[in-house]
CSV table of C-alpha atoms (C1' of nucleotides) in Angstrom, one decimal:
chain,number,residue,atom,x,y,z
A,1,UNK,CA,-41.1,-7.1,12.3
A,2,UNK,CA,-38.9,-9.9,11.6
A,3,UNK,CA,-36.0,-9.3,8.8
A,4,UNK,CA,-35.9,-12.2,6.4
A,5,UNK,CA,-32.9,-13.4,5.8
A,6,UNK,CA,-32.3,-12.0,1.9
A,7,UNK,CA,-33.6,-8.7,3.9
A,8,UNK,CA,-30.7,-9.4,6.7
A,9,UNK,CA,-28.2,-9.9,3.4
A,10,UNK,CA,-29.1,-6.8,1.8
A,11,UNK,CA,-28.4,-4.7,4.3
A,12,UNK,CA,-24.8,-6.5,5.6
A,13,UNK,CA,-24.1,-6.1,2.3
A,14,UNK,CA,-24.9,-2.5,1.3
A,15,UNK,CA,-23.2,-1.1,4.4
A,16,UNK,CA,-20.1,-2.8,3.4
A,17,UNK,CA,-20.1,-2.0,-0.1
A,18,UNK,CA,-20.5,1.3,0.5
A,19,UNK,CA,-18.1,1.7,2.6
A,20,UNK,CA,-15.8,-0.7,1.3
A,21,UNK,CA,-16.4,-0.9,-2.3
A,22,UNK,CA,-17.6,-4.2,-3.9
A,23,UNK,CA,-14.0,-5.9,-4.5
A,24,UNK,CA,-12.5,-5.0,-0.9
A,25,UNK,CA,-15.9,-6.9,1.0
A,26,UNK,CA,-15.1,-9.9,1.8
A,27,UNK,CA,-18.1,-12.7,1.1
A,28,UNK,CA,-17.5,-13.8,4.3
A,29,UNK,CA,-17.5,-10.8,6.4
A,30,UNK,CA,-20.9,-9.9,5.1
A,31,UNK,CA,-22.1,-13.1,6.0
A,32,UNK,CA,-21.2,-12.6,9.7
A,33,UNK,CA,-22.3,-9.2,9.6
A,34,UNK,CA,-25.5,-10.2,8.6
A,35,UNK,CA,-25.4,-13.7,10.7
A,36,UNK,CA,-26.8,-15.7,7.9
A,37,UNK,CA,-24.5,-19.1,6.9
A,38,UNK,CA,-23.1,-19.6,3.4
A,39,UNK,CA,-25.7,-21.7,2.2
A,40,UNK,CA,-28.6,-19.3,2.8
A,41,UNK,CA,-26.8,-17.0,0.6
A,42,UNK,CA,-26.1,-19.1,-2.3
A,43,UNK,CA,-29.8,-20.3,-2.0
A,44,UNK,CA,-31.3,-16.8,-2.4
A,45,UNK,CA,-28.9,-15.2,-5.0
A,46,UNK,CA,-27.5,-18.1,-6.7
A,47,UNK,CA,-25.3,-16.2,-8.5
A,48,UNK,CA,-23.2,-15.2,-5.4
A,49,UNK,CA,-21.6,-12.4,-4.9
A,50,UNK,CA,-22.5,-10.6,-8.1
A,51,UNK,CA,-26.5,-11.6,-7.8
A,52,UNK,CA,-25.9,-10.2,-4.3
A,53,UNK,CA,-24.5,-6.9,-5.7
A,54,UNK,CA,-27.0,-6.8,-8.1
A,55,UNK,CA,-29.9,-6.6,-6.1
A,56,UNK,CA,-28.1,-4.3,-3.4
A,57,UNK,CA,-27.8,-1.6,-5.4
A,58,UNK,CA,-31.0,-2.1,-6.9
A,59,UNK,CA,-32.5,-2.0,-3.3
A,60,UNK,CA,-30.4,0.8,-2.8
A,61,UNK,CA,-31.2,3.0,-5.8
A,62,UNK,CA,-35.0,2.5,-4.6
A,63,UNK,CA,-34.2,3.9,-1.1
A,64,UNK,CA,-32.4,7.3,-2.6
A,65,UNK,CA,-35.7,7.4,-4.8
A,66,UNK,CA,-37.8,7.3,-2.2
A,67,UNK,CA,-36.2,9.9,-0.2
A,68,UNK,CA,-35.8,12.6,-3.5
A,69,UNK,CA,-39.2,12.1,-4.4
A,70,UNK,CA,-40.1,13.0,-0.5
A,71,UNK,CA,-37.7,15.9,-0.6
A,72,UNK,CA,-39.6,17.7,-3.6
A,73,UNK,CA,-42.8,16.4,-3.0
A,74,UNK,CA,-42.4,18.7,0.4
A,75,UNK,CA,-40.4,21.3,-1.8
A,76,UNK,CA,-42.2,25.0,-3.5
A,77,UNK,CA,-39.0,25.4,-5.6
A,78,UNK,CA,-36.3,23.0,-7.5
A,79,UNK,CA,-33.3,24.7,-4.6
A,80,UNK,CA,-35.7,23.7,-2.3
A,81,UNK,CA,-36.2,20.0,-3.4
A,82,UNK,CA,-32.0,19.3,-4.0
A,83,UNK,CA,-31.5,21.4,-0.4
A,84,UNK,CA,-33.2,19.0,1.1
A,85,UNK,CA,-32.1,15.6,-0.8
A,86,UNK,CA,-28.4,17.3,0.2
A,87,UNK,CA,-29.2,17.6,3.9
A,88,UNK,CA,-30.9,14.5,4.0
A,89,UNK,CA,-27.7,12.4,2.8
A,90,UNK,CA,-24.9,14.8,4.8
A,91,UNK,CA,-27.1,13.4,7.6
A,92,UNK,CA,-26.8,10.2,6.8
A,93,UNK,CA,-22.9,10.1,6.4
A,94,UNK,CA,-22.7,12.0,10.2
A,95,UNK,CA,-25.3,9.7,11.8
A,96,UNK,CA,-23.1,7.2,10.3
A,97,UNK,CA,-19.8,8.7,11.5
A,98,UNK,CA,-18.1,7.4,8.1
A,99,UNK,CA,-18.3,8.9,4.5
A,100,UNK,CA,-19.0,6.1,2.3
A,101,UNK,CA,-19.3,5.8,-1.1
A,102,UNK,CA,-22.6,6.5,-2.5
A,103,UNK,CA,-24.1,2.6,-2.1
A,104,UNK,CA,-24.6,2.4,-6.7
A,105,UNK,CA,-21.2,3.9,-6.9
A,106,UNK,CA,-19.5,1.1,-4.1
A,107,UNK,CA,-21.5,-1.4,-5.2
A,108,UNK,CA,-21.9,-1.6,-9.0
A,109,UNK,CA,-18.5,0.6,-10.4
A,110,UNK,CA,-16.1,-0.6,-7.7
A,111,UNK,CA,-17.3,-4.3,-9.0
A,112,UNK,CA,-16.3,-5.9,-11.8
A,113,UNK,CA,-16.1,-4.9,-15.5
A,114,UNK,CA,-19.3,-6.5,-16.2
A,115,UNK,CA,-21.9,-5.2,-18.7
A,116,UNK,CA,-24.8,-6.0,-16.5
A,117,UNK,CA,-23.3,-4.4,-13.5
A,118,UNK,CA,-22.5,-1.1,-15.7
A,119,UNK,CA,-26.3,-1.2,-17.3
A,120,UNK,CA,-27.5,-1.7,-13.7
A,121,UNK,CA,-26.1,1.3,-12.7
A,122,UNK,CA,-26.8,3.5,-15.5
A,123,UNK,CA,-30.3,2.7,-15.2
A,124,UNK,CA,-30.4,4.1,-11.4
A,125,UNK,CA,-28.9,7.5,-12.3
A,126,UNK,CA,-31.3,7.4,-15.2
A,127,UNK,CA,-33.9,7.1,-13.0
A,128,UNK,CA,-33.3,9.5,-10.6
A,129,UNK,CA,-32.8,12.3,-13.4
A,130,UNK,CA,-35.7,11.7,-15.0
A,131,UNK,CA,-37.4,11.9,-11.4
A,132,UNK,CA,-35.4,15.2,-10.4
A,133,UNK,CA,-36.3,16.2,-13.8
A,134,UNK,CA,-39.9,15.6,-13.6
A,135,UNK,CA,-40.2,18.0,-10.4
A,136,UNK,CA,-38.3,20.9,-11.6
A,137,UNK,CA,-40.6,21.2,-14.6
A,138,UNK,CA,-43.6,20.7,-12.4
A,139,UNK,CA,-42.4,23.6,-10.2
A,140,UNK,CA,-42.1,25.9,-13.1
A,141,UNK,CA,-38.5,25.1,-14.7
A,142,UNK,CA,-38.3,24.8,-18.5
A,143,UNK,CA,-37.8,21.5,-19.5
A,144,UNK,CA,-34.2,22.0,-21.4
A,145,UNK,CA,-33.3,24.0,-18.0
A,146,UNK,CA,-34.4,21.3,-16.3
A,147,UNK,CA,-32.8,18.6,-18.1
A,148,UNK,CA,-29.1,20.3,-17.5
A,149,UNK,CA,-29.9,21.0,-13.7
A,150,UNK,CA,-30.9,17.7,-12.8
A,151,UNK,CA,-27.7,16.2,-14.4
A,152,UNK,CA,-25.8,19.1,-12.6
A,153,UNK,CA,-27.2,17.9,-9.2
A,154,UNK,CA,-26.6,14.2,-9.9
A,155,UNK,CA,-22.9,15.2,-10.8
A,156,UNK,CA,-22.8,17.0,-7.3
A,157,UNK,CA,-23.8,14.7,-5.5
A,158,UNK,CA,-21.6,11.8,-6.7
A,159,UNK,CA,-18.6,14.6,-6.8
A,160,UNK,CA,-19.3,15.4,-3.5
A,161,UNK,CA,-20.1,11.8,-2.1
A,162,UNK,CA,-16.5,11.2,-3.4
A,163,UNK,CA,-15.0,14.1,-1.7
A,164,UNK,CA,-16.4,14.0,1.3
A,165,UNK,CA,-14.4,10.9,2.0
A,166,UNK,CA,-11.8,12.6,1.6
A,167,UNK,CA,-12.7,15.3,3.6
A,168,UNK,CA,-14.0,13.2,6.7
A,169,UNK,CA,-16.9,15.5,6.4
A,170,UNK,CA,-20.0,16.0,4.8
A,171,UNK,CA,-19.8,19.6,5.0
A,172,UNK,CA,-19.5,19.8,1.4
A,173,UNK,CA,-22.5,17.9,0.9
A,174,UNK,CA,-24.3,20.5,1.9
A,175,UNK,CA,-23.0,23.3,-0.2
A,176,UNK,CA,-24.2,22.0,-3.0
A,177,UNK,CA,-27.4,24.1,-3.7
A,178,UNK,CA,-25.1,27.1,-3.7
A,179,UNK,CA,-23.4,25.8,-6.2
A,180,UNK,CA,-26.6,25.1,-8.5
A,181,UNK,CA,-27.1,28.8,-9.1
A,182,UNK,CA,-23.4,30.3,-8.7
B,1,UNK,CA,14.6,7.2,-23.2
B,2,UNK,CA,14.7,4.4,-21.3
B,3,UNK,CA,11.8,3.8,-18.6
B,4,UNK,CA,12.9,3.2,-15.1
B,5,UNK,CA,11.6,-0.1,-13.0
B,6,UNK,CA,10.3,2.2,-10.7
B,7,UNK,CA,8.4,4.4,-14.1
B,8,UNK,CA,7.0,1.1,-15.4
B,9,UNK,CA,5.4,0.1,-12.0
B,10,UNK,CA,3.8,3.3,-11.2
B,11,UNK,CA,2.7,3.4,-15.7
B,12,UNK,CA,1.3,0.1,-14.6
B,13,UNK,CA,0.0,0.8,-11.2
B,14,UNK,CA,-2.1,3.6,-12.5
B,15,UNK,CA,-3.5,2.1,-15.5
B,16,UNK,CA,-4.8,-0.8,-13.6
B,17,UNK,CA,-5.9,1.4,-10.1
B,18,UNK,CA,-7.7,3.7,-12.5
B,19,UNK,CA,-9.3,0.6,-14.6
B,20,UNK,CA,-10.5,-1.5,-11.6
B,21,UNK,CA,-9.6,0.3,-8.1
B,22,UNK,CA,-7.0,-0.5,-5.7
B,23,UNK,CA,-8.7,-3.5,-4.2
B,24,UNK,CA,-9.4,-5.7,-7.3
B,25,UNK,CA,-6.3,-4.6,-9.0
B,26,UNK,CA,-3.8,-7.7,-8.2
B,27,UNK,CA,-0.3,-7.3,-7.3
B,28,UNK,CA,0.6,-10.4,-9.6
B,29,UNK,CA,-1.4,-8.6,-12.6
B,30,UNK,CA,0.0,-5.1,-12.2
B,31,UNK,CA,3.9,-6.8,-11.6
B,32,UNK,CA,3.3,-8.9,-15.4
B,33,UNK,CA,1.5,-5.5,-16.8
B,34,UNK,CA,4.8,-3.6,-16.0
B,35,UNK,CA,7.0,-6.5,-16.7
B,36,UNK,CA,8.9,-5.9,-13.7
B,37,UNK,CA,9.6,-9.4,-10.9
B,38,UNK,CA,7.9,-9.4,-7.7
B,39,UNK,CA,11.7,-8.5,-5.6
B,40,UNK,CA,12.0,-5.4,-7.9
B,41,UNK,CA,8.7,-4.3,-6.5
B,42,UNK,CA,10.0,-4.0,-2.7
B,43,UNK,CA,13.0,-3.0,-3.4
B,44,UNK,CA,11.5,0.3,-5.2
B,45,UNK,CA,8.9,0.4,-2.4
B,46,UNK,CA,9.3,-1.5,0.9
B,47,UNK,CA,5.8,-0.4,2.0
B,48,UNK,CA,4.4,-2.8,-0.8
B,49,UNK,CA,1.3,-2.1,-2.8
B,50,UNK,CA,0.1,0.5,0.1
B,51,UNK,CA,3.5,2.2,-0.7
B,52,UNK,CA,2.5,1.7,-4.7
B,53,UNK,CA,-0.8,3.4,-4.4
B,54,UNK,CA,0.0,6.5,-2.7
B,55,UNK,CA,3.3,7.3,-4.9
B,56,UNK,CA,1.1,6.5,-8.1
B,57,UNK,CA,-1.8,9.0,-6.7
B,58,UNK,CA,0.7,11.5,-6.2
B,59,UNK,CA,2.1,11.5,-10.2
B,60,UNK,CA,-1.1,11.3,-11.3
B,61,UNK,CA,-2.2,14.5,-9.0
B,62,UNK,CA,0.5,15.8,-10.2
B,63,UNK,CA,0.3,15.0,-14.0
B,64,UNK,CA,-3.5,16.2,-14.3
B,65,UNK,CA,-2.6,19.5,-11.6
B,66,UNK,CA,0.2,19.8,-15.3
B,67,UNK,CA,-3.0,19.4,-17.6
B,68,UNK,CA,-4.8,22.0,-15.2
B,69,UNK,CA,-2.2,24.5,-15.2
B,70,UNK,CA,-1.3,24.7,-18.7
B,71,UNK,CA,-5.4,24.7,-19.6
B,72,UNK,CA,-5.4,27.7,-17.7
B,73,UNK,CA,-2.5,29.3,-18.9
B,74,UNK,CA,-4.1,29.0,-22.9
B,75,UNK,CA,-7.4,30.7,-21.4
B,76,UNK,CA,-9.2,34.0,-21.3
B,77,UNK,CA,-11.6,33.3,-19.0
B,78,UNK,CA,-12.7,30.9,-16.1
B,79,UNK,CA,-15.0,29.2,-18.3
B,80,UNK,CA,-12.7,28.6,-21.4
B,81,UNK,CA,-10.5,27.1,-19.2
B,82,UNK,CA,-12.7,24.5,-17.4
B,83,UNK,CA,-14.6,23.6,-20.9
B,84,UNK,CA,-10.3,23.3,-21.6
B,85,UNK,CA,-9.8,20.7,-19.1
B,86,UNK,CA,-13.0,19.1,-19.7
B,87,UNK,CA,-12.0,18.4,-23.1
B,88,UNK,CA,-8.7,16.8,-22.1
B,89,UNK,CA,-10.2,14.8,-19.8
B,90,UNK,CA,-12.9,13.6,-22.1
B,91,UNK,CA,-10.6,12.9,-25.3
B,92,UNK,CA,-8.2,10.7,-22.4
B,93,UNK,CA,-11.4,8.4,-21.9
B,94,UNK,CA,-12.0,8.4,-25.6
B,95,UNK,CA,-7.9,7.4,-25.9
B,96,UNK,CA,-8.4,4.6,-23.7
B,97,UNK,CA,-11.5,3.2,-24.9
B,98,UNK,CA,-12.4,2.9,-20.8
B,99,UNK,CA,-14.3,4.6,-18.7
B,100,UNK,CA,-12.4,5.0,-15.6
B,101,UNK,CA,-12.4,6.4,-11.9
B,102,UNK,CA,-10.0,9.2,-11.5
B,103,UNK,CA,-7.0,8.0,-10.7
B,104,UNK,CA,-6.8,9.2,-7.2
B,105,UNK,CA,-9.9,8.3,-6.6
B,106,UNK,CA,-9.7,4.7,-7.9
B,107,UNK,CA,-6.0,4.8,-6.3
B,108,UNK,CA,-6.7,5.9,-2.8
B,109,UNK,CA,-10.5,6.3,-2.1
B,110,UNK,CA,-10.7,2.4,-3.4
B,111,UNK,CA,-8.4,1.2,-1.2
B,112,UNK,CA,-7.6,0.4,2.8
B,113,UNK,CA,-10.0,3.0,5.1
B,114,UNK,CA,-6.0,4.0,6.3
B,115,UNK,CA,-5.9,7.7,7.0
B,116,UNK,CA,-2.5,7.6,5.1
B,117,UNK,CA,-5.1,7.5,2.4
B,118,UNK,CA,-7.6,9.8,2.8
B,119,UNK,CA,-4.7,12.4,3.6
B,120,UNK,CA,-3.3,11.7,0.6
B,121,UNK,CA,-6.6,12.2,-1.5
B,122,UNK,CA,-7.2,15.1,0.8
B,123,UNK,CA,-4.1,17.1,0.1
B,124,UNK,CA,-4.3,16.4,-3.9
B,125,UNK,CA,-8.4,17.5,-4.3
B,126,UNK,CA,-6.8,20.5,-2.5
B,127,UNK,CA,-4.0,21.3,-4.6
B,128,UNK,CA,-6.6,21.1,-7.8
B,129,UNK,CA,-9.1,23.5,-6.0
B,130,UNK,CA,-6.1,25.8,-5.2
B,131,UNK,CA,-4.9,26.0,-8.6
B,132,UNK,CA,-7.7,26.7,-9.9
B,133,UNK,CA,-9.0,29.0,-7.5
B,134,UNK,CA,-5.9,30.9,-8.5
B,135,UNK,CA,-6.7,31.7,-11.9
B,136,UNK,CA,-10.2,32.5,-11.7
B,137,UNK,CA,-8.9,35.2,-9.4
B,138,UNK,CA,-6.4,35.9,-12.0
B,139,UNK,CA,-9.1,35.9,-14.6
B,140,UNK,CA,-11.1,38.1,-12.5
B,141,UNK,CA,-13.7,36.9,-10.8
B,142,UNK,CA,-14.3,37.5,-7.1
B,143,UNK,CA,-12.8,35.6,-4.4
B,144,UNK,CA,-15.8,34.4,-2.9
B,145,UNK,CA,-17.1,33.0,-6.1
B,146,UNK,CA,-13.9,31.5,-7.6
B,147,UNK,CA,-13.7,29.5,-4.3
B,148,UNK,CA,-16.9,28.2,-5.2
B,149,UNK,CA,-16.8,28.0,-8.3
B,150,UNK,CA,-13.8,26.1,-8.2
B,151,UNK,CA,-15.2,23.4,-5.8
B,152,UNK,CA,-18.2,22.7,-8.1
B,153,UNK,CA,-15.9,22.4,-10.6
B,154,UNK,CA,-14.2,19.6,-8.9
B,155,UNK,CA,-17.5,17.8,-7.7
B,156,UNK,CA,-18.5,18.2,-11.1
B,157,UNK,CA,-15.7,16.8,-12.5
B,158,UNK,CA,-15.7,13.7,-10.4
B,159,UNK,CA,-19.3,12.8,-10.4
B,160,UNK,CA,-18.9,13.1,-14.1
B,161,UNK,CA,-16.0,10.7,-13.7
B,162,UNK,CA,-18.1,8.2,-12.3
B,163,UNK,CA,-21.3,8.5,-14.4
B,164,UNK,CA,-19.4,8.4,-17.6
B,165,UNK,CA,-18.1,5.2,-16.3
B,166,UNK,CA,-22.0,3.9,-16.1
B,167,UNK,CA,-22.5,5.4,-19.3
B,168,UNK,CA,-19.7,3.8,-21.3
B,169,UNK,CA,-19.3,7.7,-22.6
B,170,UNK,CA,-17.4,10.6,-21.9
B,171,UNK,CA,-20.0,12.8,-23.5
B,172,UNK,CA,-21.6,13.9,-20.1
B,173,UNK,CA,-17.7,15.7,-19.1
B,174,UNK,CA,-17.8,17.5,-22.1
B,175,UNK,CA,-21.1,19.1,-20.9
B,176,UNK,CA,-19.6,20.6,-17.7
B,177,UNK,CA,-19.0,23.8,-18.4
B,178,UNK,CA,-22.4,24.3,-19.6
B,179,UNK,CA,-23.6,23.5,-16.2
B,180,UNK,CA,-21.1,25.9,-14.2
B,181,UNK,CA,-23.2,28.6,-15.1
B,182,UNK,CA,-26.2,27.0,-15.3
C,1,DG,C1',-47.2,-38.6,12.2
C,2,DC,C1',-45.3,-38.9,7.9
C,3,DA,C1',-43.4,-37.1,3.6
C,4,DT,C1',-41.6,-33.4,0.8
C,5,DG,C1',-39.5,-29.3,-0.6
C,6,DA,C1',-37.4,-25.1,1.3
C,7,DT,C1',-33.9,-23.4,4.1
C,8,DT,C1',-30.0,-23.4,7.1
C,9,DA,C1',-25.5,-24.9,8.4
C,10,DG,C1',-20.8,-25.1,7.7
C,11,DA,C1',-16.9,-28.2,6.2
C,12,DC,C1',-14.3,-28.2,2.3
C,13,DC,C1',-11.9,-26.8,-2.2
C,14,DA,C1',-9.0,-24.7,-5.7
C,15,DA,C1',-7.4,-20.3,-6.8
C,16,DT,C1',-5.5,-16.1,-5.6
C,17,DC,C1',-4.0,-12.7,-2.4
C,18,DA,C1',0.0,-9.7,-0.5
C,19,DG,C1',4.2,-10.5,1.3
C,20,DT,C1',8.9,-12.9,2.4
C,21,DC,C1',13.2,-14.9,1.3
C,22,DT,C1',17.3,-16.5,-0.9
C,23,DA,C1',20.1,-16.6,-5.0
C,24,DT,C1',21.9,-14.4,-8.8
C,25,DA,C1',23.0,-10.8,-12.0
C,26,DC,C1',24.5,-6.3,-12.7
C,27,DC,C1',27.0,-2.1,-12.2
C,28,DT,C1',30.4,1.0,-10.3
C,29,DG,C1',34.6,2.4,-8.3
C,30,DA,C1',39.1,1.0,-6.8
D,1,DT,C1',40.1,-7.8,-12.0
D,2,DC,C1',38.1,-7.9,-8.0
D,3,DA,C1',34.9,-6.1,-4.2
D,4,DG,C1',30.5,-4.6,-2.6
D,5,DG,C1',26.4,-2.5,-3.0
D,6,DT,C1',22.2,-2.3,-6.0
D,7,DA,C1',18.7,-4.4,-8.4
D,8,DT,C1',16.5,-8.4,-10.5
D,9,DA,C1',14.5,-12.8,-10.4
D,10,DG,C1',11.0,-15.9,-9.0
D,11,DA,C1',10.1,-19.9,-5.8
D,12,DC,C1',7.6,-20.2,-1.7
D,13,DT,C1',4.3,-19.2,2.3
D,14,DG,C1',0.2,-18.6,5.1
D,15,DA,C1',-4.0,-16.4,4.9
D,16,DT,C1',-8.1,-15.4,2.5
D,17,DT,C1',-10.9,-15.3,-1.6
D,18,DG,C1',-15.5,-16.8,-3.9
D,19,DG,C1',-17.8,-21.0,-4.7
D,20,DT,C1',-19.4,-26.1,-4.1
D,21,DC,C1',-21.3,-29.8,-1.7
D,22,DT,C1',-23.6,-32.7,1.6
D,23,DA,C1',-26.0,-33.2,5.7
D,24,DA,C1',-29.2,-31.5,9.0
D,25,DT,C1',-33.2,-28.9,10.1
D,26,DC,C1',-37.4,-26.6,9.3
D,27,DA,C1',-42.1,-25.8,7.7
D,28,DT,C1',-46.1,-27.3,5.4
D,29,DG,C1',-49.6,-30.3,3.3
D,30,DC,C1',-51.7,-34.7,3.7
DNA sequence: GCATGATTAGACCAATCAGTCTATACCTGA
DNA sequence: TCAGGTATAGACTGATTGGTCTAATCATGC
């Protein structure tokens, strides 16, 4: 399966936002990472570097989606479904051997102070709220429960995204369904 | 009393760091925010903005480890005095009118992937866990538990950090403590 | 095989970046 | 009052930034 070329910039560029942040990635570096010229890149996002950020974390926020709604969808019990979405990213960061940002965190807040690019964000941790949401009251959890747990978990993870940079580990990560019910 | 050169840089520094993260802060715009020439900055710190960052993470560590401390010190209980720093932290965002990263983590975690850096962060995330740790002993809760307690404190803390910055509100710190004990 | 729009290619530009350097002003102690 | 170190002041530099522009190439329909 060939990679198109806005596929090819989409991924050069959420690597290195995430593990840059959006103002430290160089336009140019993601272009050779991705081996694409400049004039592909203006003629799919026209709006350079931002429309490119844009859609990134977009793209991004999809991916995470997918993978939580995998994690409960295989889950008996809320714990179960955010043990899971927990492993599943600690993986990620050691397969990686780097402990990034979390790609909407990099991407979007490390950008500019733009209104779009603080909407676009918001809308992504909406979304995956309302999905984390949706599953713990499907598994028996009462919605006002529910509501408080997911945004518990969301904070957690970001918290923890953050601090595992610090760390150099994702250990952390991966305590964070003891913390749900401490 | 009369502010330093070297005061008014790191006032600056950490204003700006915090606001837009070490990479798309500018030297040029932080040297006119402080009102200070370009020579005065590497004369106060040879090491340049590198230099900058990590002495400005390390007063604001040390000026919110103050805010922890004496939240603490007013308190009863572990709770009372998390919901106590949540509120600080919360009415600073309301202050500013701007949503913000933490400091250190706009400071250092937004800057170079030097291990300078990430030790810095490293050792200042520590100190906070410590501290608080401390007084949930002190406020009697088991050791176990105030260890863990305390680090979900901190995630939650700096996730909410960053999704308040998406939300344009500090409204989701305030509801931090609820979610401790969840 | 020709024409047309889509795409690639990269030279080029002004602006900005962090950092260097020299000159001057200031303060303190003799 | 002078000497000498400290601090301020900002012009200047080379590298890099995001973005523009024109030319070449590609694919597709006739």
């Amino acid at each position: 399966m060939e990679k198109t070329t806005r596929e090819k910039l989409i991924y050069a560029a959420t690597d290195l936002f995430r593990r840059k942040g959006y103002s430290a990635a160089g336009l140019t570096e993601i272009l050779q990472a991705a081996g694409v010229p400049k004039g592909s890149l203006y003629h799919h996002f026209p709006g350079g570097k931002p429309d490119l950020a844009l859609e990134t974390a977009r793209w991004a926020g999809r991916y995470l989606s997918r993978l939580m709604e995998e994690a409960f969808q295989e889950s008996t019990s809320f714990k179960e479904g955010v043990t899971r979405i927990c492993n599943a990213i600690a993986d990620i960061h050691d397969a990686r051997g780097a402990w990034d940002f979390c790609p909407v965190t990099g991407t979007l807040l490390g950008g500019p102070a733009d209104e779009r690019f603080r909407l676009a964000a918001l809308e992504i941790f909406e979304s995956w709220v309302k999905l984390s949401k949706t599953h713990a009251i499907r598994l028996g959890m009462a919605e006002a429960r529910a509501e408080l747990q997911s945004r518990a978990a969301l904070l957690l993870i970001e918290g923890a995204w953050i601090t595992a940079r610090a760390d150099g580990s994702a250990d952390i990560i991966r305590r964070i369904p003891d913390m749900l019910e401490a």
